Amino acid sequence: MAEKDRPGDDVPGDDELRADAAAGDDVPDDAADTATGSGGTALAERSADSDSPKAKKRRGGPLGRVGSFFREVVSELRKVIWPTRKELLTYTSVVIVFVVVVTAIVSGLDYVFGKGILWALG
């Protein structure tokens, strides 16, 4: 069986909570609401999210829409997790090696099939 309260656990003492739940003790009220689907956080988040860009009415003409598009693009680019220089070089080298290997395989097969066709028809 696993060791209790190991170093690095998120919450010390949570093993007792798991043991209680496994023994069939009462479920806390907030967990019961979530389990029965009577609302909880998901509905609160969904109702708070009604201000989404899709729900907003588009205003302005074509120029306003273009400006809105670029603002949204910048907003999305800020959310991107950009790779570090080391990661970028690693990924680039992996792609280049993969392309070289696949090119060699395809070239080899092309050569073999070309010779086979020339032998069969030639």
mmCIF file of N, CA and C in Angstrom:
data_model
loop_
_atom_site.group_PDB
_atom_site.id
_atom_site.type_symbol
_atom_site.label_atom_id
_atom_site.label_comp_id
_atom_site.label_asym_id
_atom_site.label_seq_id
_atom_site.Cartn_x
_atom_site.Cartn_y
_atom_site.Cartn_z
ATOM 1 N N MET A 1 0.838 -1.179 0.000
ATOM 2 C CA MET A 1 0.000 0.000 0.000
ATOM 3 C C MET A 1 0.878 1.235 0.000
ATOM 4 N N ALA A 2 0.383 2.326 -0.504
ATOM 5 C CA ALA A 2 1.166 3.549 -0.640
ATOM 6 C C ALA A 2 1.435 4.172 0.719
ATOM 7 N N GLU A 3 2.539 4.868 0.779
ATOM 8 C CA GLU A 3 2.940 5.545 1.998
ATOM 9 C C GLU A 3 2.037 6.749 2.233
ATOM 10 N N LYS A 4 1.674 7.011 3.487
ATOM 11 C CA LYS A 4 0.783 8.137 3.786
ATOM 12 C C LYS A 4 1.578 9.419 3.946
ATOM 13 N N ASP A 5 0.990 10.525 3.527
ATOM 14 C CA ASP A 5 1.563 11.871 3.651
ATOM 15 C C ASP A 5 3.019 11.915 3.223
ATOM 16 N N ARG A 6 3.240 11.582 1.961
ATOM 17 C CA ARG A 6 4.582 11.612 1.408
ATOM 18 C C ARG A 6 5.024 13.048 1.219
ATOM 19 N N PRO A 7 6.331 13.309 1.220
ATOM 20 C CA PRO A 7 6.797 14.663 0.900
ATOM 21 C C PRO A 7 6.368 15.018 -0.512
ATOM 22 N N GLY A 8 5.910 16.226 -0.692
ATOM 23 C CA GLY A 8 5.457 16.665 -2.001
ATOM 24 C C GLY A 8 3.964 16.529 -2.189
ATOM 25 N N ASP A 9 3.250 15.949 -1.199
ATOM 26 C CA ASP A 9 1.796 15.891 -1.281
ATOM 27 C C ASP A 9 1.248 17.299 -1.309
ATOM 28 N N ASP A 10 0.158 17.480 -2.041
ATOM 29 C CA ASP A 10 -0.448 18.802 -2.107
ATOM 30 C C ASP A 10 -1.007 19.226 -0.756
ATOM 31 N N VAL A 11 -1.704 18.327 -0.113
ATOM 32 C CA VAL A 11 -2.349 18.659 1.158
ATOM 33 C C VAL A 11 -1.966 17.600 2.174
ATOM 34 N N PRO A 12 -1.202 17.987 3.223
ATOM 35 C CA PRO A 12 -0.890 16.996 4.253
ATOM 36 C C PRO A 12 -2.174 16.591 4.969
ATOM 37 N N GLY A 13 -2.321 15.311 5.246
ATOM 38 C CA GLY A 13 -3.489 14.833 5.960
ATOM 39 C C GLY A 13 -4.651 14.487 5.050
ATOM 40 N N ASP A 14 -4.468 14.589 3.730
ATOM 41 C CA ASP A 14 -5.577 14.287 2.826
ATOM 42 C C ASP A 14 -5.842 12.793 2.725
ATOM 43 N N ASP A 15 -4.897 11.968 3.201
ATOM 44 C CA ASP A 15 -5.099 10.535 3.157
ATOM 45 C C ASP A 15 -6.256 10.123 4.064
ATOM 46 N N GLU A 16 -6.429 10.837 5.186
ATOM 47 C CA GLU A 16 -7.554 10.536 6.069
ATOM 48 C C GLU A 16 -8.875 10.848 5.372
ATOM 49 N N LEU A 17 -8.915 11.915 4.583
ATOM 50 C CA LEU A 17 -10.133 12.269 3.872
ATOM 51 C C LEU A 17 -10.484 11.192 2.851
ATOM 52 N N ARG A 18 -9.480 10.676 2.173
ATOM 53 C CA ARG A 18 -9.722 9.626 1.194
ATOM 54 C C ARG A 18 -10.205 8.350 1.873
ATOM 55 N N ALA A 19 -9.646 8.043 3.047
ATOM 56 C CA ALA A 19 -10.046 6.853 3.772
ATOM 57 C C ALA A 19 -11.500 6.974 4.226
ATOM 58 N N ASP A 20 -11.908 8.167 4.669
ATOM 59 C CA ASP A 20 -13.294 8.382 5.082
ATOM 60 C C ASP A 20 -14.242 8.195 3.906
ATOM 61 N N ALA A 21 -13.876 8.719 2.745
ATOM 62 C CA ALA A 21 -14.739 8.594 1.568
ATOM 63 C C ALA A 21 -14.849 7.140 1.133
ATOM 64 N N ALA A 22 -13.767 6.396 1.260
ATOM 65 C CA ALA A 22 -13.791 4.990 0.877
ATOM 66 C C ALA A 22 -14.616 4.172 1.855
ATOM 67 N N ALA A 23 -14.654 4.608 3.119
ATOM 68 C CA ALA A 23 -15.413 3.874 4.131
ATOM 69 C C ALA A 23 -16.909 4.109 3.987
ATOM 70 N N GLY A 24 -17.318 5.075 3.173
ATOM 71 C CA GLY A 24 -18.735 5.301 2.942
ATOM 72 C C GLY A 24 -19.320 6.379 3.824
ATOM 73 N N ASP A 25 -18.485 7.203 4.449
ATOM 74 C CA ASP A 25 -18.996 8.295 5.272
ATOM 75 C C ASP A 25 -19.734 9.294 4.409
ATOM 76 N N ASP A 26 -20.452 10.197 5.037
ATOM 77 C CA ASP A 26 -21.228 11.192 4.310
ATOM 78 C C ASP A 26 -20.329 12.048 3.443
ATOM 79 N N VAL A 27 -20.851 12.401 2.293
ATOM 80 C CA VAL A 27 -20.149 13.245 1.351
ATOM 81 C C VAL A 27 -20.417 14.692 1.739
ATOM 82 N N PRO A 28 -19.421 15.591 1.693
ATOM 83 C CA PRO A 28 -19.654 16.988 2.025
ATOM 84 C C PRO A 28 -20.741 17.584 1.144
ATOM 85 N N ASP A 29 -21.406 18.629 1.657
ATOM 86 C CA ASP A 29 -22.535 19.237 0.960
ATOM 87 C C ASP A 29 -22.171 19.736 -0.427
ATOM 88 N N ASP A 30 -20.991 20.398 -0.567
ATOM 89 C CA ASP A 30 -20.634 20.934 -1.882
ATOM 90 C C ASP A 30 -20.379 19.822 -2.881
ATOM 91 N N ALA A 31 -19.847 18.707 -2.438
ATOM 92 C CA ALA A 31 -19.631 17.580 -3.343
ATOM 93 C C ALA A 31 -20.959 16.941 -3.726
ATOM 94 N N ALA A 32 -21.921 16.932 -2.798
ATOM 95 C CA ALA A 32 -23.223 16.353 -3.095
ATOM 96 C C ALA A 32 -23.943 17.186 -4.147
ATOM 97 N N ASP A 33 -23.830 18.521 -4.078
ATOM 98 C CA ASP A 33 -24.456 19.377 -5.080
ATOM 99 C C ASP A 33 -23.879 19.115 -6.456
ATOM 100 N N THR A 34 -22.567 18.943 -6.517
ATOM 101 C CA THR A 34 -21.914 18.706 -7.799
ATOM 102 C C THR A 34 -22.302 17.339 -8.346
ATOM 103 N N ALA A 35 -22.391 16.347 -7.455
ATOM 104 C CA ALA A 35 -22.692 14.998 -7.910
ATOM 105 C C ALA A 35 -24.119 14.892 -8.444
ATOM 106 N N THR A 36 -25.055 15.610 -7.831
ATOM 107 C CA THR A 36 -26.440 15.509 -8.274
ATOM 108 C C THR A 36 -26.737 16.442 -9.428
ATOM 109 N N GLY A 37 -25.820 17.351 -9.725
ATOM 110 C CA GLY A 37 -26.015 18.251 -10.849
ATOM 111 C C GLY A 37 -26.975 19.385 -10.549
ATOM 112 N N SER A 38 -27.053 19.797 -9.292
ATOM 113 C CA SER A 38 -28.000 20.846 -8.932
ATOM 114 C C SER A 38 -27.410 22.237 -9.062
ATOM 115 N N GLY A 39 -26.383 22.374 -9.805
ATOM 116 C CA GLY A 39 -25.840 23.722 -9.998
ATOM 117 C C GLY A 39 -24.366 23.716 -9.697
ATOM 118 N N GLY A 40 -23.990 24.492 -8.724
ATOM 119 C CA GLY A 40 -22.601 24.533 -8.327
ATOM 120 C C GLY A 40 -21.822 25.512 -9.178
ATOM 121 N N THR A 41 -20.528 25.272 -9.248
ATOM 122 C CA THR A 41 -19.615 26.195 -9.896
ATOM 123 C C THR A 41 -19.817 26.267 -11.398
ATOM 124 N N ALA A 42 -20.128 25.145 -12.027
ATOM 125 C CA ALA A 42 -20.231 25.133 -13.486
ATOM 126 C C ALA A 42 -21.307 26.087 -13.975
ATOM 127 N N LEU A 43 -22.466 26.084 -13.320
ATOM 128 C CA LEU A 43 -23.529 26.989 -13.743
ATOM 129 C C LEU A 43 -23.164 28.434 -13.462
ATOM 130 N N ALA A 44 -22.488 28.674 -12.331
ATOM 131 C CA ALA A 44 -22.088 30.038 -12.011
ATOM 132 C C ALA A 44 -21.102 30.559 -13.049
ATOM 133 N N GLU A 45 -20.161 29.688 -13.472
ATOM 134 C CA GLU A 45 -19.191 30.114 -14.481
ATOM 135 C C GLU A 45 -19.870 30.323 -15.822
ATOM 136 N N ARG A 46 -20.804 29.470 -16.171
ATOM 137 C CA ARG A 46 -21.468 29.585 -17.447
ATOM 138 C C ARG A 46 -22.300 30.872 -17.511
ATOM 139 N N SER A 47 -22.990 31.192 -16.420
ATOM 140 C CA SER A 47 -23.807 32.400 -16.437
ATOM 141 C C SER A 47 -22.930 33.649 -16.418
ATOM 142 N N ALA A 48 -21.761 33.584 -15.768
ATOM 143 C CA ALA A 48 -20.863 34.727 -15.757
ATOM 144 C C ALA A 48 -20.186 34.907 -17.100
ATOM 145 N N ASP A 49 -20.137 33.833 -17.905
ATOM 146 C CA ASP A 49 -19.469 33.880 -19.197
ATOM 147 C C ASP A 49 -20.395 34.373 -20.305
ATOM 148 N N SER A 50 -21.583 34.838 -19.946
ATOM 149 C CA SER A 50 -22.521 35.292 -20.973
ATOM 150 C C SER A 50 -22.060 36.583 -21.633
ATOM 151 N N ASP A 51 -20.988 37.197 -21.110
ATOM 152 C CA ASP A 51 -20.437 38.412 -21.697
ATOM 153 C C ASP A 51 -19.418 38.083 -22.776
ATOM 154 N N SER A 52 -19.425 36.865 -23.281
ATOM 155 C CA SER A 52 -18.437 36.444 -24.261
ATOM 156 C C SER A 52 -18.556 37.281 -25.536
ATOM 157 N N PRO A 53 -17.485 37.341 -26.329
ATOM 158 C CA PRO A 53 -17.517 38.137 -27.560
ATOM 159 C C PRO A 53 -18.626 37.704 -28.513
ATOM 160 N N LYS A 54 -19.005 36.418 -28.494
ATOM 161 C CA LYS A 54 -20.059 35.964 -29.385
ATOM 162 C C LYS A 54 -21.402 36.575 -28.986
ATOM 163 N N ALA A 55 -21.569 36.807 -27.673
ATOM 164 C CA ALA A 55 -22.838 37.337 -27.202
ATOM 165 C C ALA A 55 -22.949 38.840 -27.455
ATOM 166 N N LYS A 56 -21.798 39.501 -27.605
ATOM 167 C CA LYS A 56 -21.819 40.940 -27.836
ATOM 168 C C LYS A 56 -22.304 41.247 -29.246
ATOM 169 N N LYS A 57 -23.019 42.327 -29.372
ATOM 170 C CA LYS A 57 -23.506 42.739 -30.682
ATOM 171 C C LYS A 57 -22.386 43.476 -31.401
ATOM 172 N N ARG A 58 -22.188 43.141 -32.649
ATOM 173 C CA ARG A 58 -21.128 43.795 -33.418
ATOM 174 C C ARG A 58 -21.562 45.216 -33.749
ATOM 175 N N ARG A 59 -20.652 46.121 -33.511
ATOM 176 C CA ARG A 59 -20.947 47.520 -33.800
ATOM 177 C C ARG A 59 -19.925 48.058 -34.772
ATOM 178 N N GLY A 60 -20.277 49.093 -35.426
ATOM 179 C CA GLY A 60 -19.374 49.709 -36.385
ATOM 180 C C GLY A 60 -19.475 49.006 -37.719
ATOM 181 N N GLY A 61 -18.902 49.631 -38.682
ATOM 182 C CA GLY A 61 -18.933 49.064 -40.025
ATOM 183 C C GLY A 61 -17.795 48.102 -40.231
ATOM 184 N N PRO A 62 -17.406 47.934 -41.469
ATOM 185 C CA PRO A 62 -16.314 47.007 -41.786
ATOM 186 C C PRO A 62 -14.999 47.414 -41.128
ATOM 187 N N LEU A 63 -14.764 48.718 -40.999
ATOM 188 C CA LEU A 63 -13.523 49.173 -40.373
ATOM 189 C C LEU A 63 -13.490 48.805 -38.892
ATOM 190 N N GLY A 64 -14.634 48.897 -38.230
ATOM 191 C CA GLY A 64 -14.705 48.508 -36.822
ATOM 192 C C GLY A 64 -14.477 47.022 -36.634
ATOM 193 N N ARG A 65 -14.985 46.227 -37.573
ATOM 194 C CA ARG A 65 -14.786 44.782 -37.506
ATOM 195 C C ARG A 65 -13.330 44.414 -37.710
ATOM 196 N N VAL A 66 -12.650 45.118 -38.613
ATOM 197 C CA VAL A 66 -11.228 44.850 -38.846
ATOM 198 C C VAL A 66 -10.424 45.194 -37.595
ATOM 199 N N GLY A 67 -10.741 46.333 -36.992
ATOM 200 C CA GLY A 67 -10.051 46.714 -35.756
ATOM 201 C C GLY A 67 -10.304 45.710 -34.650
ATOM 202 N N SER A 68 -11.541 45.253 -34.530
ATOM 203 C CA SER A 68 -11.885 44.255 -33.524
ATOM 204 C C SER A 68 -11.128 42.957 -33.784
ATOM 205 N N PHE A 69 -11.007 42.574 -35.048
ATOM 206 C CA PHE A 69 -10.279 41.357 -35.406
ATOM 207 C C PHE A 69 -8.827 41.439 -34.935
ATOM 208 N N PHE A 70 -8.164 42.555 -35.220
ATOM 209 C CA PHE A 70 -6.757 42.680 -34.829
ATOM 210 C C PHE A 70 -6.594 42.751 -33.318
ATOM 211 N N ARG A 71 -7.540 43.365 -32.611
ATOM 212 C CA ARG A 71 -7.469 43.380 -31.147
ATOM 213 C C ARG A 71 -7.588 41.964 -30.598
ATOM 214 N N GLU A 72 -8.478 41.168 -31.184
ATOM 215 C CA GLU A 72 -8.631 39.785 -30.745
ATOM 216 C C GLU A 72 -7.403 38.947 -31.078
ATOM 217 N N VAL A 73 -6.781 39.209 -32.221
ATOM 218 C CA VAL A 73 -5.561 38.482 -32.592
ATOM 219 C C VAL A 73 -4.464 38.764 -31.581
ATOM 220 N N VAL A 74 -4.279 40.041 -31.229
ATOM 221 C CA VAL A 74 -3.255 40.405 -30.247
ATOM 222 C C VAL A 74 -3.572 39.759 -28.901
ATOM 223 N N SER A 75 -4.841 39.749 -28.530
ATOM 224 C CA SER A 75 -5.251 39.135 -27.272
ATOM 225 C C SER A 75 -4.919 37.649 -27.251
ATOM 226 N N GLU A 76 -5.179 36.960 -28.348
ATOM 227 C CA GLU A 76 -4.883 35.528 -28.410
ATOM 228 C C GLU A 76 -3.379 35.273 -28.428
ATOM 229 N N LEU A 77 -2.608 36.130 -29.095
ATOM 230 C CA LEU A 77 -1.156 35.945 -29.135
ATOM 231 C C LEU A 77 -0.527 36.143 -27.763
ATOM 232 N N ARG A 78 -1.156 36.927 -26.915
ATOM 233 C CA ARG A 78 -0.642 37.097 -25.551
ATOM 234 C C ARG A 78 -0.835 35.834 -24.733
ATOM 235 N N LYS A 79 -1.786 34.994 -25.105
ATOM 236 C CA LYS A 79 -2.040 33.748 -24.380
ATOM 237 C C LYS A 79 -1.102 32.629 -24.789
ATOM 238 N N VAL A 80 -0.408 32.797 -25.904
ATOM 239 C CA VAL A 80 0.460 31.741 -26.430
ATOM 240 C C VAL A 80 1.659 31.555 -25.513
ATOM 241 N N ILE A 81 2.012 30.298 -25.268
ATOM 242 C CA ILE A 81 3.226 29.987 -24.513
ATOM 243 C C ILE A 81 4.327 29.776 -25.534
ATOM 244 N N TRP A 82 5.188 30.765 -25.681
ATOM 245 C CA TRP A 82 6.228 30.715 -26.694
ATOM 246 C C TRP A 82 7.363 29.823 -26.229
ATOM 247 N N PRO A 83 7.960 29.033 -27.136
ATOM 248 C CA PRO A 83 9.078 28.167 -26.741
ATOM 249 C C PRO A 83 10.335 28.980 -26.471
ATOM 250 N N THR A 84 11.189 28.422 -25.612
ATOM 251 C CA THR A 84 12.478 29.059 -25.353
ATOM 252 C C THR A 84 13.384 28.815 -26.566
ATOM 253 N N ARG A 85 14.514 29.499 -26.581
ATOM 254 C CA ARG A 85 15.444 29.334 -27.701
ATOM 255 C C ARG A 85 15.931 27.887 -27.789
ATOM 256 N N LYS A 86 16.212 27.280 -26.638
ATOM 257 C CA LYS A 86 16.696 25.900 -26.618
ATOM 258 C C LYS A 86 15.629 24.948 -27.159
ATOM 259 N N GLU A 87 14.376 25.123 -26.720
ATOM 260 C CA GLU A 87 13.293 24.285 -27.220
ATOM 261 C C GLU A 87 13.110 24.461 -28.727
ATOM 262 N N LEU A 88 13.184 25.693 -29.176
ATOM 263 C CA LEU A 88 13.008 25.979 -30.598
ATOM 264 C C LEU A 88 14.077 25.290 -31.437
ATOM 265 N N LEU A 89 15.337 25.367 -30.983
ATOM 266 C CA LEU A 89 16.420 24.709 -31.713
ATOM 267 C C LEU A 89 16.257 23.192 -31.687
ATOM 268 N N THR A 90 15.816 22.653 -30.555
ATOM 269 C CA THR A 90 15.603 21.208 -30.451
ATOM 270 C C THR A 90 14.495 20.760 -31.395
ATOM 271 N N TYR A 91 13.370 21.449 -31.371
ATOM 272 C CA TYR A 91 12.243 21.085 -32.236
ATOM 273 C C TYR A 91 12.623 21.221 -33.709
ATOM 274 N N THR A 92 13.355 22.280 -34.045
ATOM 275 C CA THR A 92 13.759 22.497 -35.430
ATOM 276 C C THR A 92 14.681 21.377 -35.904
ATOM 277 N N SER A 93 15.634 20.986 -35.062
ATOM 278 C CA SER A 93 16.561 19.923 -35.461
ATOM 279 C C SER A 93 15.836 18.589 -35.604
ATOM 280 N N VAL A 94 14.858 18.323 -34.736
ATOM 281 C CA VAL A 94 14.096 17.081 -34.845
ATOM 282 C C VAL A 94 13.318 17.058 -36.162
ATOM 283 N N VAL A 95 12.711 18.166 -36.525
ATOM 284 C CA VAL A 95 11.947 18.235 -37.773
ATOM 285 C C VAL A 95 12.863 18.052 -38.972
ATOM 286 N N ILE A 96 14.023 18.703 -38.966
ATOM 287 C CA ILE A 96 14.952 18.589 -40.097
ATOM 288 C C ILE A 96 15.449 17.154 -40.240
ATOM 289 N N VAL A 97 15.809 16.503 -39.132
ATOM 290 C CA VAL A 97 16.275 15.111 -39.187
ATOM 291 C C VAL A 97 15.155 14.208 -39.703
ATOM 292 N N PHE A 98 13.927 14.402 -39.235
ATOM 293 C CA PHE A 98 12.800 13.602 -39.685
ATOM 294 C C PHE A 98 12.571 13.771 -41.183
ATOM 295 N N VAL A 99 12.622 15.005 -41.672
ATOM 296 C CA VAL A 99 12.410 15.257 -43.095
ATOM 297 C C VAL A 99 13.512 14.609 -43.923
ATOM 298 N N VAL A 100 14.753 14.673 -43.476
ATOM 299 C CA VAL A 100 15.861 14.056 -44.200
ATOM 300 C C VAL A 100 15.677 12.537 -44.249
ATOM 301 N N VAL A 101 15.277 11.921 -43.140
ATOM 302 C CA VAL A 101 15.095 10.465 -43.100
ATOM 303 C C VAL A 101 13.957 10.046 -44.030
ATOM 304 N N VAL A 102 12.833 10.747 -43.965
ATOM 305 C CA VAL A 102 11.700 10.393 -44.820
ATOM 306 C C VAL A 102 12.047 10.619 -46.289
ATOM 307 N N THR A 103 12.775 11.683 -46.593
ATOM 308 C CA THR A 103 13.199 11.944 -47.970
ATOM 309 C C THR A 103 14.105 10.824 -48.472
ATOM 310 N N ALA A 104 15.007 10.346 -47.622
ATOM 311 C CA ALA A 104 15.893 9.255 -48.010
ATOM 312 C C ALA A 104 15.102 7.973 -48.272
ATOM 313 N N ILE A 105 14.110 7.704 -47.429
ATOM 314 C CA ILE A 105 13.292 6.503 -47.618
ATOM 315 C C ILE A 105 12.515 6.587 -48.929
ATOM 316 N N VAL A 106 11.880 7.723 -49.174
ATOM 317 C CA VAL A 106 11.095 7.885 -50.401
ATOM 318 C C VAL A 106 12.004 7.832 -51.625
ATOM 319 N N SER A 107 13.171 8.452 -51.551
ATOM 320 C CA SER A 107 14.112 8.410 -52.685
ATOM 321 C C SER A 107 14.578 6.987 -52.957
ATOM 322 N N GLY A 108 14.862 6.243 -51.898
ATOM 323 C CA GLY A 108 15.279 4.852 -52.054
ATOM 324 C C GLY A 108 14.191 4.002 -52.687
ATOM 325 N N LEU A 109 12.963 4.159 -52.216
ATOM 326 C CA LEU A 109 11.853 3.411 -52.797
ATOM 327 C C LEU A 109 11.624 3.798 -54.253
ATOM 328 N N ASP A 110 11.751 5.076 -54.567
ATOM 329 C CA ASP A 110 11.587 5.544 -55.942
ATOM 330 C C ASP A 110 12.641 4.914 -56.845
ATOM 331 N N TYR A 111 13.874 4.864 -56.361
ATOM 332 C CA TYR A 111 14.956 4.274 -57.145
ATOM 333 C C TYR A 111 14.702 2.784 -57.384
ATOM 334 N N VAL A 112 14.320 2.076 -56.293
ATOM 335 C CA VAL A 112 14.083 0.632 -56.406
ATOM 336 C C VAL A 112 12.913 0.349 -57.346
ATOM 337 N N PHE A 113 11.807 1.062 -57.191
ATOM 338 C CA PHE A 113 10.648 0.818 -58.055
ATOM 339 C C PHE A 113 10.941 1.235 -59.503
ATOM 340 N N GLY A 114 11.711 2.305 -59.677
ATOM 341 C CA GLY A 114 12.096 2.718 -61.037
ATOM 342 C C GLY A 114 12.924 1.647 -61.731
ATOM 343 N N LYS A 115 13.899 1.096 -61.030
ATOM 344 C CA LYS A 115 14.721 0.013 -61.600
ATOM 345 C C LYS A 115 13.858 -1.216 -61.870
ATOM 346 N N GLY A 116 12.907 -1.511 -60.956
ATOM 347 C CA GLY A 116 12.036 -2.665 -61.152
ATOM 348 C C GLY A 116 11.149 -2.509 -62.369
ATOM 349 N N ILE A 117 10.617 -1.318 -62.591
ATOM 350 C CA ILE A 117 9.760 -1.071 -63.753
ATOM 351 C C ILE A 117 10.587 -1.155 -65.028
ATOM 352 N N LEU A 118 11.788 -0.583 -65.018
ATOM 353 C CA LEU A 118 12.652 -0.654 -66.204
ATOM 354 C C LEU A 118 13.034 -2.101 -66.505
ATOM 355 N N TRP A 119 13.285 -2.891 -65.479
ATOM 356 C CA TRP A 119 13.624 -4.289 -65.685
ATOM 357 C C TRP A 119 12.434 -5.056 -66.253
ATOM 358 N N ALA A 120 11.216 -4.771 -65.689
ATOM 359 C CA ALA A 120 10.020 -5.513 -66.114
ATOM 360 C C ALA A 120 9.571 -5.126 -67.503
ATOM 361 N N LEU A 121 9.663 -3.837 -67.850
ATOM 362 C CA LEU A 121 9.165 -3.366 -69.140
ATOM 363 C C LEU A 121 10.285 -3.094 -70.152
ATOM 364 N N GLY A 122 11.489 -3.017 -69.666
ATOM 365 C CA GLY A 122 12.536 -2.542 -70.482
ATOM 366 C C GLY A 122 13.273 -3.382 -71.378
#
